[in-house]
Amino acid sequence: MQNTIQHTDIYAIALHHRFQWEEAQQCYVILFPEGMVKLNGGAGEVLKLVDGQRSVGEVVAALQATFPDVPDIEKDILAMFDLALGKAWLRKLN
């Protein structure tokens, strides 16, 4: 399903969802009317760059620069986009 995500796509956090750092949990979370999802470190790093301005390709490039020692990071990033779309945490803007 990852082939549906293009490097030119631009996403934002879905309406009625909020992405934030949760100090008590020491992790990023997504809050929505039905509850909260705790995100692992990698997921938080990806979603904190999803701002409705950056393209998927720009998110990938930023994370490749931040974590140059992680092999196949692009595959992991695209998998996170795929998961977040499947869970309706993101909305496509373009």
CSV table of N, CA and C in Angstrom, one decimal:
chain,number,residue,atom,x,y,z
A,1,MET,N,0.8,-1.2,0.0
A,1,MET,CA,0.0,0.0,0.0
A,1,MET,C,0.9,1.3,0.0
A,2,GLN,N,2.1,1.1,0.3
A,2,GLN,CA,3.0,2.3,0.4
A,2,GLN,C,3.1,3.0,-1.0
A,3,ASN,N,2.9,2.3,-2.1
A,3,ASN,CA,3.0,2.9,-3.4
A,3,ASN,C,2.0,4.0,-3.6
A,4,THR,N,1.0,4.1,-2.8
A,4,THR,CA,0.0,5.2,-2.9
A,4,THR,C,0.5,6.5,-2.4
A,5,ILE,N,1.6,6.5,-1.6
A,5,ILE,CA,2.2,7.7,-1.0
A,5,ILE,C,3.2,8.2,-1.9
A,6,GLN,N,3.1,9.4,-2.3
A,6,GLN,CA,4.0,10.0,-3.3
A,6,GLN,C,4.9,11.1,-2.5
A,7,HIS,N,6.1,11.2,-3.0
A,7,HIS,CA,7.0,12.2,-2.4
A,7,HIS,C,6.5,13.6,-2.5
A,8,THR,N,5.6,13.9,-3.4
A,8,THR,CA,5.1,15.2,-3.5
A,8,THR,C,3.8,15.5,-2.7
A,9,ASP,N,3.3,14.4,-2.1
A,9,ASP,CA,2.1,14.6,-1.2
A,9,ASP,C,2.4,15.4,0.0
A,10,ILE,N,1.4,16.2,0.4
A,10,ILE,CA,1.5,17.0,1.6
A,10,ILE,C,0.3,16.6,2.5
A,11,TYR,N,0.7,16.3,3.8
A,11,TYR,CA,-0.3,15.9,4.7
A,11,TYR,C,-0.3,16.8,6.0
A,12,ALA,N,-1.5,16.8,6.7
A,12,ALA,CA,-1.6,17.5,7.9
A,12,ALA,C,-2.3,16.5,8.9
A,13,ILE,N,-2.1,16.8,10.2
A,13,ILE,CA,-2.8,16.0,11.2
A,13,ILE,C,-4.3,16.1,10.9
A,14,ALA,N,-5.1,15.0,11.0
A,14,ALA,CA,-6.5,15.0,10.7
A,14,ALA,C,-7.3,16.0,11.6
A,15,LEU,N,-8.4,16.5,11.0
A,15,LEU,CA,-9.3,17.3,11.8
A,15,LEU,C,-9.7,16.5,13.0
A,16,HIS,N,-10.0,17.2,14.1
A,16,HIS,CA,-10.4,16.6,15.4
A,16,HIS,C,-9.3,15.8,16.0
A,17,HIS,N,-8.1,15.9,15.5
A,17,HIS,CA,-7.0,15.2,16.1
A,17,HIS,C,-5.9,16.2,16.5
A,18,ARG,N,-5.2,15.9,17.6
A,18,ARG,CA,-4.1,16.8,18.0
A,18,ARG,C,-2.9,16.0,18.3
A,19,PHE,N,-1.8,16.4,17.8
A,19,PHE,CA,-0.5,15.8,18.0
A,19,PHE,C,0.3,16.7,19.0
A,20,GLN,N,0.8,16.0,20.0
A,20,GLN,CA,1.5,16.8,21.0
A,20,GLN,C,2.4,16.0,21.9
A,21,TRP,N,3.4,16.6,22.5
A,21,TRP,CA,4.3,16.0,23.5
A,21,TRP,C,3.5,15.9,24.8
A,22,GLU,N,3.5,14.7,25.3
A,22,GLU,CA,2.8,14.4,26.6
A,22,GLU,C,3.9,14.2,27.7
A,23,GLU,N,4.1,15.2,28.5
A,23,GLU,CA,5.1,15.2,29.5
A,23,GLU,C,5.0,14.0,30.4
A,24,ALA,N,3.7,13.7,30.9
A,24,ALA,CA,3.5,12.6,31.8
A,24,ALA,C,3.8,11.3,31.2
A,25,GLN,N,3.6,11.1,29.9
A,25,GLN,CA,3.9,9.9,29.3
A,25,GLN,C,5.4,9.8,28.7
A,26,GLN,N,6.0,11.0,28.6
A,26,GLN,CA,7.3,11.1,28.1
A,26,GLN,C,7.4,10.6,26.6
A,27,CYS,N,6.3,10.9,25.9
A,27,CYS,CA,6.3,10.5,24.5
A,27,CYS,C,5.3,11.5,23.7
A,28,TYR,N,5.4,11.4,22.4
A,28,TYR,CA,4.4,12.1,21.6
A,28,TYR,C,3.1,11.3,21.6
A,29,VAL,N,2.0,12.0,21.5
A,29,VAL,CA,0.7,11.3,21.5
A,29,VAL,C,-0.2,12.0,20.4
A,30,ILE,N,-1.2,11.3,20.0
A,30,ILE,CA,-2.3,11.8,19.1
A,30,ILE,C,-3.5,11.7,20.0
A,31,LEU,N,-4.1,12.9,20.2
A,31,LEU,CA,-5.4,13.0,21.0
A,31,LEU,C,-6.5,13.1,20.0
A,32,PHE,N,-7.6,12.4,20.2
A,32,PHE,CA,-8.8,12.5,19.4
A,32,PHE,C,-10.0,12.3,20.2
A,33,PRO,N,-11.2,12.5,19.7
A,33,PRO,CA,-12.4,12.4,20.6
A,33,PRO,C,-12.6,11.1,21.3
A,34,GLU,N,-12.1,10.0,20.6
A,34,GLU,CA,-12.3,8.7,21.2
A,34,GLU,C,-11.2,8.3,22.2
A,35,GLY,N,-10.1,9.1,22.3
A,35,GLY,CA,-9.1,8.7,23.2
A,35,GLY,C,-7.7,9.2,22.8
A,36,MET,N,-6.7,8.5,23.0
A,36,MET,CA,-5.3,8.9,22.9
A,36,MET,C,-4.5,7.7,22.4
A,37,VAL,N,-3.5,8.0,21.5
A,37,VAL,CA,-2.6,7.0,21.1
A,37,VAL,C,-1.2,7.4,21.4
A,38,LYS,N,-0.5,6.6,22.2
A,38,LYS,CA,0.9,6.9,22.5
A,38,LYS,C,1.8,6.4,21.3
A,39,LEU,N,2.7,7.3,20.9
A,39,LEU,CA,3.5,7.0,19.7
A,39,LEU,C,4.9,6.6,20.2
A,40,ASN,N,5.6,5.7,19.5
A,40,ASN,CA,7.0,5.4,19.7
A,40,ASN,C,7.8,6.5,19.2
A,41,GLY,N,9.1,6.5,19.6
A,41,GLY,CA,10.0,7.6,19.2
A,41,GLY,C,10.0,7.9,17.7
A,42,GLY,N,10.1,6.9,16.9
A,42,GLY,CA,10.2,7.1,15.5
A,42,GLY,C,9.0,7.7,14.9
A,43,ALA,N,7.8,7.2,15.3
A,43,ALA,CA,6.5,7.7,14.9
A,43,ALA,C,6.4,9.2,15.2
A,44,GLY,N,6.8,9.6,16.4
A,44,GLY,CA,6.8,11.0,16.8
A,44,GLY,C,7.7,11.8,16.0
A,45,GLU,N,8.9,11.3,15.7
A,45,GLU,CA,9.8,12.1,14.8
A,45,GLU,C,9.2,12.4,13.5
A,46,VAL,N,8.5,11.4,12.9
A,46,VAL,CA,7.9,11.6,11.6
A,46,VAL,C,6.7,12.6,11.7
A,47,LEU,N,5.8,12.3,12.6
A,47,LEU,CA,4.6,13.2,12.7
A,47,LEU,C,4.9,14.6,13.1
A,48,LYS,N,5.9,14.8,13.9
A,48,LYS,CA,6.2,16.2,14.3
A,48,LYS,C,6.6,17.1,13.1
A,49,LEU,N,7.0,16.4,12.0
A,49,LEU,CA,7.3,17.2,10.8
A,49,LEU,C,6.2,17.3,9.8
A,50,VAL,N,5.0,16.6,10.1
A,50,VAL,CA,3.8,16.7,9.3
A,50,VAL,C,3.1,18.0,9.7
A,51,ASP,N,3.3,19.0,8.9
A,51,ASP,CA,2.7,20.3,9.3
A,51,ASP,C,1.8,21.0,8.3
A,52,GLY,N,1.5,20.2,7.2
A,52,GLY,CA,0.6,20.8,6.2
A,52,GLY,C,1.4,21.7,5.2
A,53,GLN,N,2.7,21.8,5.4
A,53,GLN,CA,3.6,22.6,4.5
A,53,GLN,C,4.6,21.7,3.8
A,54,ARG,N,5.2,20.8,4.6
A,54,ARG,CA,6.3,19.9,4.0
A,54,ARG,C,5.7,18.8,3.2
A,55,SER,N,6.3,18.4,2.1
A,55,SER,CA,5.9,17.3,1.4
A,55,SER,C,6.5,16.0,2.0
A,56,VAL,N,6.0,14.9,1.6
A,56,VAL,CA,6.6,13.6,2.1
A,56,VAL,C,8.1,13.5,1.8
A,57,GLY,N,8.5,14.0,0.7
A,57,GLY,CA,9.9,14.0,0.3
A,57,GLY,C,10.7,14.9,1.2
A,58,GLU,N,10.2,16.0,1.6
A,58,GLU,CA,10.9,16.9,2.5
A,58,GLU,C,11.0,16.3,3.9
A,59,VAL,N,10.0,15.6,4.3
A,59,VAL,CA,10.0,14.9,5.6
A,59,VAL,C,11.1,13.8,5.6
A,60,VAL,N,11.1,13.1,4.5
A,60,VAL,CA,12.1,12.0,4.4
A,60,VAL,C,13.5,12.6,4.4
A,61,ALA,N,13.7,13.7,3.6
A,61,ALA,CA,15.1,14.3,3.5
A,61,ALA,C,15.5,14.9,4.9
A,62,ALA,N,14.6,15.5,5.6
A,62,ALA,CA,14.9,16.0,7.0
A,62,ALA,C,15.3,14.9,7.9
A,63,LEU,N,14.6,13.8,7.9
A,63,LEU,CA,14.9,12.7,8.8
A,63,LEU,C,16.1,12.0,8.4
A,64,GLN,N,16.4,11.9,7.1
A,64,GLN,CA,17.7,11.3,6.6
A,64,GLN,C,18.8,12.1,7.1
A,65,ALA,N,18.7,13.4,7.1
A,65,ALA,CA,19.8,14.3,7.6
A,65,ALA,C,19.9,14.2,9.1
A,66,THR,N,18.8,14.1,9.8
A,66,THR,CA,18.8,14.0,11.3
A,66,THR,C,19.4,12.7,11.8
A,67,PHE,N,19.0,11.6,11.1
A,67,PHE,CA,19.4,10.3,11.5
A,67,PHE,C,20.2,9.6,10.3
A,68,PRO,N,21.4,10.1,10.0
A,68,PRO,CA,22.1,9.6,8.9
A,68,PRO,C,22.6,8.1,9.0
A,69,ASP,N,22.7,7.6,10.2
A,69,ASP,CA,23.2,6.2,10.5
A,69,ASP,C,22.1,5.2,10.4
A,70,VAL,N,20.8,5.6,10.2
A,70,VAL,CA,19.7,4.6,10.1
A,70,VAL,C,19.5,4.1,8.7
A,71,PRO,N,19.8,2.8,8.5
A,71,PRO,CA,19.7,2.3,7.1
A,71,PRO,C,18.2,2.1,6.8
A,72,ASP,N,17.9,2.3,5.5
A,72,ASP,CA,16.5,2.2,5.1
A,72,ASP,C,15.5,3.0,5.8
A,73,ILE,N,15.9,4.2,6.3
A,73,ILE,CA,15.0,5.1,7.0
A,73,ILE,C,13.8,5.5,6.2
A,74,GLU,N,14.0,5.7,4.9
A,74,GLU,CA,12.9,6.1,4.0
A,74,GLU,C,11.8,5.1,4.0
A,75,LYS,N,12.1,3.8,4.0
A,75,LYS,CA,11.1,2.7,4.0
A,75,LYS,C,10.3,2.8,5.3
A,76,ASP,N,11.0,3.1,6.5
A,76,ASP,CA,10.3,3.2,7.8
A,76,ASP,C,9.4,4.4,7.8
A,77,ILE,N,9.9,5.5,7.2
A,77,ILE,CA,9.1,6.8,7.2
A,77,ILE,C,7.8,6.5,6.4
A,78,LEU,N,7.9,5.9,5.2
A,78,LEU,CA,6.8,5.7,4.3
A,78,LEU,C,5.8,4.7,5.0
A,79,ALA,N,6.3,3.8,5.7
A,79,ALA,CA,5.5,2.8,6.5
A,79,ALA,C,4.7,3.6,7.6
A,80,MET,N,5.3,4.6,8.2
A,80,MET,CA,4.6,5.3,9.2
A,80,MET,C,3.5,6.2,8.6
A,81,PHE,N,3.8,6.8,7.4
A,81,PHE,CA,2.7,7.5,6.7
A,81,PHE,C,1.6,6.6,6.4
A,82,ASP,N,1.9,5.4,5.9
A,82,ASP,CA,0.9,4.4,5.5
A,82,ASP,C,0.1,4.0,6.7
A,83,LEU,N,0.7,3.8,7.9
A,83,LEU,CA,0.0,3.4,9.1
A,83,LEU,C,-0.9,4.6,9.5
A,84,ALA,N,-0.3,5.8,9.5
A,84,ALA,CA,-1.1,7.0,10.0
A,84,ALA,C,-2.3,7.2,9.1
A,85,LEU,N,-2.1,7.0,7.8
A,85,LEU,CA,-3.3,7.2,6.9
A,85,LEU,C,-4.3,6.1,7.1
A,86,GLY,N,-3.9,4.9,7.4
A,86,GLY,CA,-4.8,3.8,7.6
A,86,GLY,C,-5.6,4.0,8.9
A,87,LYS,N,-5.0,4.7,9.9
A,87,LYS,CA,-5.7,5.0,11.1
A,87,LYS,C,-6.4,6.3,11.1
A,88,ALA,N,-6.4,7.0,10.0
A,88,ALA,CA,-7.1,8.3,9.8
A,88,ALA,C,-6.5,9.3,10.7
A,89,TRP,N,-5.2,9.3,11.0
A,89,TRP,CA,-4.6,10.3,11.8
A,89,TRP,C,-4.1,11.5,10.9
A,90,LEU,N,-4.1,11.3,9.6
A,90,LEU,CA,-3.6,12.3,8.7
A,90,LEU,C,-4.7,12.6,7.6
A,91,ARG,N,-4.6,13.8,7.1
A,91,ARG,CA,-5.4,14.1,5.9
A,91,ARG,C,-4.5,14.7,4.8
A,92,LYS,N,-4.8,14.4,3.6
A,92,LYS,CA,-4.0,14.8,2.5
A,92,LYS,C,-4.5,16.2,2.1
A,93,LEU,N,-3.6,17.1,1.8
A,93,LEU,CA,-3.9,18.5,1.5
A,93,LEU,C,-3.8,18.8,0.0
A,94,ASN,N,-3.0,18.0,-0.8
A,94,ASN,CA,-2.9,18.3,-2.2
A,94,ASN,C,-3.3,17.1,-3.1
